[in-house]
CSV table of C-alpha atoms and ligand atoms in Angstrom, one decimal:
chain,number,residue,atom,x,y,z
A,1,MET,CA,-8.3,154.8,-38.7
A,2,ASN,CA,-9.7,157.9,-37.0
A,3,LYS,CA,-7.5,160.8,-37.5
A,4,SER,CA,-7.7,164.1,-35.5
A,5,ALA,CA,-5.9,167.3,-35.8
A,6,TYR,CA,-5.3,170.8,-34.4
A,7,LEU,CA,-5.4,173.3,-37.3
A,8,THR,CA,-2.9,176.1,-36.8
A,9,ILE,CA,-2.9,178.8,-39.3
A,10,ASP,CA,0.3,181.1,-39.5
A,11,ASP,CA,1.0,184.6,-40.9
A,12,CYS,CA,-2.7,185.9,-40.4
A,13,PRO,CA,-4.3,188.1,-41.0
A,14,THR,CA,-4.2,189.1,-44.6
A,15,LYS,CA,-6.6,190.4,-47.0
A,16,ASP,CA,-9.0,187.4,-47.3
A,17,PHE,CA,-8.7,186.6,-43.7
A,18,ARG,CA,-12.4,187.2,-43.0
A,19,ALA,CA,-13.7,185.1,-45.8
A,20,LYS,CA,-11.5,182.2,-44.8
A,21,MET,CA,-12.8,182.3,-41.2
A,22,ASP,CA,-16.1,182.3,-42.3
A,23,TYR,CA,-15.4,179.3,-44.5
A,24,LEU,CA,-13.9,177.5,-41.5
A,25,SER,CA,-17.0,178.5,-39.5
A,26,SER,CA,-19.2,177.0,-42.0
A,27,LYS,CA,-17.6,173.8,-41.8
A,28,LYS,CA,-17.5,173.9,-37.9
A,29,ILE,CA,-13.6,173.8,-38.0
A,30,PRO,CA,-11.8,175.7,-35.1
A,31,ALA,CA,-8.2,176.9,-35.3
A,32,VAL,CA,-5.5,178.6,-33.6
A,33,LEU,CA,-4.3,181.6,-35.6
A,34,PHE,CA,-0.8,182.7,-35.3
A,35,CYS,CA,-0.8,186.2,-36.2
A,36,ILE,CA,1.8,188.7,-37.1
A,37,GLY,CA,1.6,192.0,-35.2
A,38,LYS,CA,1.7,194.4,-38.2
A,39,GLY,CA,-1.2,192.3,-39.8
A,40,LEU,CA,-3.1,192.7,-36.5
A,41,GLU,CA,-3.0,196.4,-36.6
A,42,LYS,CA,-3.9,196.6,-40.2
A,43,TYR,CA,-7.0,194.2,-40.0
A,44,SER,CA,-8.0,194.7,-36.5
A,45,ASP,CA,-11.7,194.7,-36.9
A,46,GLU,CA,-11.5,191.3,-38.9
A,47,VAL,CA,-9.4,189.9,-35.9
A,48,ILE,CA,-12.1,191.1,-33.5
A,49,TYR,CA,-14.6,189.3,-35.6
A,50,ALA,CA,-12.5,186.0,-35.6
A,51,ILE,CA,-12.2,186.3,-31.8
A,52,LYS,CA,-15.9,186.6,-31.4
A,53,ASN,CA,-16.4,183.7,-33.6
A,54,GLY,CA,-14.3,181.5,-31.2
A,55,PHE,CA,-10.9,181.4,-33.1
A,56,ILE,CA,-7.9,181.5,-30.8
A,57,ILE,CA,-5.3,184.3,-31.6
A,58,GLY,CA,-1.7,183.2,-31.0
A,59,ASN,CA,1.3,185.3,-31.3
A,60,HIS,CA,3.8,185.0,-34.3
A,61,SER,CA,6.0,188.1,-33.6
A,62,TYR,CA,5.5,191.6,-34.8
A,63,SER,CA,7.3,191.7,-38.0
A,64,HIS,CA,8.1,187.9,-38.8
A,65,PRO,CA,12.0,187.9,-38.5
A,66,HIS,CA,14.2,184.9,-38.3
A,67,PHE,CA,15.0,185.1,-34.5
A,68,SER,CA,18.6,183.8,-35.1
A,69,ASP,CA,19.3,186.9,-36.9
A,70,ILE,CA,18.1,189.2,-34.3
A,71,ASP,CA,19.5,189.9,-30.6
A,72,PHE,CA,17.5,189.4,-27.4
A,73,GLU,CA,16.3,192.9,-27.0
A,74,GLN,CA,14.8,192.7,-30.5
A,75,SER,CA,13.3,189.4,-29.8
A,76,GLU,CA,11.7,190.7,-26.7
A,77,LYS,CA,10.2,193.7,-28.6
A,78,GLU,CA,8.8,191.3,-31.4
A,79,ILE,CA,7.1,189.3,-28.7
A,80,GLU,CA,5.8,191.8,-26.3
A,81,LYS,CA,4.5,194.3,-29.0
A,82,THR,CA,2.4,191.7,-30.5
A,83,ASP,CA,1.5,190.4,-27.1
A,84,ASN,CA,0.0,193.8,-26.1
A,85,ILE,CA,-1.9,194.1,-29.5
A,86,ILE,CA,-3.4,190.7,-28.8
A,87,ASP,CA,-4.5,191.8,-25.4
A,88,LYS,CA,-6.1,195.0,-26.7
A,89,LEU,CA,-8.0,192.9,-29.6
A,90,TYR,CA,-9.5,190.6,-27.0
A,91,TYR,CA,-10.5,193.4,-24.8
A,92,SER,CA,-12.2,195.1,-27.8
A,93,ALA,CA,-14.0,191.9,-28.8
A,94,GLY,CA,-15.3,191.6,-25.2
A,95,VAL,CA,-13.8,188.1,-24.8
A,96,ALA,CA,-11.4,187.0,-22.1
A,97,ARG,CA,-8.1,186.0,-23.7
A,98,PRO,CA,-8.1,182.1,-23.0
A,99,VAL,CA,-4.4,181.3,-23.4
A,100,LYS,CA,-1.1,182.6,-24.6
A,101,LEU,CA,0.4,180.7,-27.5
A,102,PHE,CA,3.6,181.6,-29.6
A,103,ARG,CA,5.0,180.3,-32.6
A,104,PHE,CA,8.4,181.3,-34.1
A,105,PRO,CA,8.5,182.6,-37.6
A,106,TYR,CA,10.0,179.8,-39.6
A,107,GLY,CA,10.1,177.6,-36.7
A,108,ASP,CA,13.5,179.5,-35.9
A,109,LYS,CA,13.9,179.5,-32.1
A,110,GLY,CA,16.8,181.8,-32.1
A,111,ASN,CA,20.7,181.6,-31.9
A,112,ASP,CA,22.8,180.0,-29.2
A,113,GLU,CA,22.8,183.2,-27.3
A,114,THR,CA,19.2,184.0,-27.3
A,115,LYS,CA,17.4,180.7,-27.4
A,116,SER,CA,17.0,179.9,-23.8
A,117,GLN,CA,16.6,183.6,-23.0
A,118,VAL,CA,13.6,183.8,-25.4
A,119,GLN,CA,12.1,180.7,-23.9
A,120,ASN,CA,12.4,182.2,-20.4
A,121,LEU,CA,10.8,185.3,-21.6
A,122,LEU,CA,7.9,183.6,-22.9
A,123,ARG,CA,7.5,181.7,-19.7
A,124,ASN,CA,7.7,184.6,-17.6
A,125,ILE,CA,4.9,186.6,-19.5
A,126,GLY,CA,2.6,183.4,-19.5
A,127,TYR,CA,3.1,181.6,-22.6
A,128,LYS,CA,2.7,177.8,-22.5
A,129,GLN,CA,2.9,175.0,-24.9
A,130,PRO,CA,-0.4,172.9,-24.7
A,131,SER,CA,0.3,169.8,-22.9
A,132,ASN,CA,-0.3,167.4,-25.6
A,133,PHE,CA,1.5,169.4,-28.3
A,134,ALA,CA,4.8,168.1,-27.0
A,135,PHE,CA,3.2,164.6,-26.7
A,136,ILE,CA,2.2,164.5,-30.2
A,137,ASN,CA,5.4,166.2,-31.5
A,138,ASN,CA,8.5,163.9,-31.9
A,139,MET,CA,10.5,166.3,-34.2
A,140,GLN,CA,13.9,166.6,-33.1
A,141,GLU,CA,14.0,170.4,-33.1
A,142,HIS,CA,11.2,170.5,-30.5
A,143,SER,CA,11.3,169.6,-26.8
A,144,ALA,CA,8.7,169.1,-24.2
A,145,ASP,CA,10.3,171.9,-22.3
A,146,ASP,CA,9.9,174.5,-24.9
A,147,THR,CA,7.2,177.1,-24.3
A,148,ASP,CA,6.5,177.8,-28.1
A,149,CYS,CA,4.1,175.8,-30.2
A,150,TYR,CA,5.7,173.7,-33.2
A,151,TRP,CA,3.8,171.5,-35.7
A,152,THR,CA,3.8,167.9,-36.9
A,153,PHE,CA,2.8,168.3,-40.5
A,154,ASP,CA,3.4,171.5,-42.8
A,155,THR,CA,0.9,171.6,-45.5
A,156,ALA,CA,3.6,173.3,-47.5
A,157,GLU,CA,1.2,175.0,-49.9
A,158,TRP,CA,3.5,178.0,-49.6
A,159,ALA,CA,6.0,176.0,-51.6
A,160,ILE,CA,4.0,176.6,-54.9
A,161,TYR,CA,5.3,180.0,-55.2
A,162,ASP,CA,8.7,179.5,-53.1
A,163,GLU,CA,11.4,180.0,-55.5
A,164,ARG,CA,13.1,177.1,-54.0
A,165,CYS,CA,10.5,174.7,-55.1
A,166,MET,CA,10.7,172.9,-51.7
A,167,TYR,CA,9.5,169.4,-51.6
A,168,GLY,CA,9.2,169.6,-55.4
A,169,ILE,CA,5.8,171.3,-55.0
A,170,ASP,CA,4.9,173.5,-57.9
A,171,CYS,CA,1.1,173.1,-58.1
A,172,SER,CA,-1.9,172.4,-55.7
A,173,GLU,CA,-2.0,168.7,-56.9
A,174,LYS,CA,1.4,168.0,-55.6
A,175,VAL,CA,0.4,169.6,-52.3
A,176,ILE,CA,-2.5,167.3,-52.1
A,177,LEU,CA,-0.5,164.3,-53.2
A,178,ARG,CA,1.9,165.1,-50.4
A,179,MET,CA,-0.9,165.3,-48.0
A,180,ARG,CA,-2.2,161.8,-49.0
A,181,GLN,CA,1.2,160.3,-48.7
A,182,ASN,CA,2.2,161.5,-45.5
A,183,LEU,CA,-0.6,161.9,-43.0
A,184,PHE,CA,-0.9,158.8,-41.2
A,185,ASN,CA,-0.5,160.0,-37.6
A,186,GLU,CA,-3.6,159.5,-35.6
A,187,LYS,CA,-2.9,163.0,-34.0
A,188,ASN,CA,-1.6,165.9,-36.0
A,189,ILE,CA,-0.8,169.6,-35.6
A,190,ILE,CA,-1.3,170.9,-38.9
A,191,LEU,CA,0.6,174.1,-40.1
A,192,PHE,CA,-1.4,176.1,-42.8
A,193,HIS,CA,-0.9,179.6,-43.9
A,194,ASP,CA,-3.1,182.7,-44.6
A,195,HIS,CA,-1.1,183.8,-47.7
A,196,GLU,CA,-2.6,186.0,-50.4
A,197,GLU,CA,-0.8,183.8,-53.0
A,198,THR,CA,-2.8,180.7,-52.1
A,199,THR,CA,-6.1,182.0,-51.1
A,200,ASN,CA,-7.7,180.5,-54.3
A,201,ILE,CA,-6.8,176.9,-52.9
A,202,PHE,CA,-7.4,177.5,-49.1
A,203,GLU,CA,-10.9,175.7,-49.4
A,204,GLU,CA,-9.6,173.0,-51.6
A,205,ILE,CA,-6.9,172.1,-49.1
A,206,ILE,CA,-9.3,172.2,-46.2
A,207,GLU,CA,-11.7,169.9,-48.2
A,208,GLU,CA,-9.1,167.5,-48.8
A,209,TYR,CA,-8.1,167.3,-45.0
A,210,ILE,CA,-11.9,166.6,-44.5
A,211,SER,CA,-11.9,163.8,-47.0
A,212,LEU,CA,-8.6,162.3,-45.5
A,213,GLY,CA,-11.0,161.7,-42.5
A,214,ILE,CA,-9.5,164.3,-40.2
A,215,LYS,CA,-11.6,165.7,-37.6
A,216,PHE,CA,-10.6,169.2,-36.3
A,217,SER,CA,-10.8,170.3,-32.7
A,218,LEU,CA,-9.1,172.9,-30.5
A,219,PRO,CA,-6.0,172.2,-28.4
A,220,PRO,CA,-6.7,172.2,-24.6
A,221,LEU,CA,-6.6,175.7,-23.7
A,222,ASN,CA,-6.0,175.3,-20.0
A,223,VAL,CA,-2.5,174.1,-21.2
B,301,LIG,ZN1,5.3,182.6,-40.3
């Protein structure tokens, strides 16, 4: 069966970001990069380089909080500060910003008081979920009316160094085994991370996606 996927990489950019983008470019793999504002400020040249190479920069908040732990005013700052930084980086790269995409840190969409306010805010400042994201996504916590971008498959490579040892994963072999046992959808929104702790297995995981027969493309940018 032919399988296709959108590759989304969260928590960018970190120290080895440029090398990772060069690797993806060499494999002709496009990706949406959900970036943290703090990292965008620290590694701005690398992000401009990624923009010029066709990668899409998404908003992943400024400091990566749990949105259910902060009030609406703080949520607004987290989103708008990073939105402004992304605008400036596209301007510096000389590239028109093609789309505004947002992903909540930890997939945490806020608490009962803030949830719908934050969705409205995102909508009001031009954020949209690509049309087929909701179609592909059948997870209960995500709705087609939501403005943010969720995922269908978490690579879960972060679990190797997470103290909770989520999914029983404590080594790259188990990450890969889980990919082989779970990736049966025809279309996937894959979540992967730009973490320094797993830089050494970044290429190995992408190679595995390729050998599982997955073809990567960009989501529709006219959302
Ligand atoms: Zn994150």
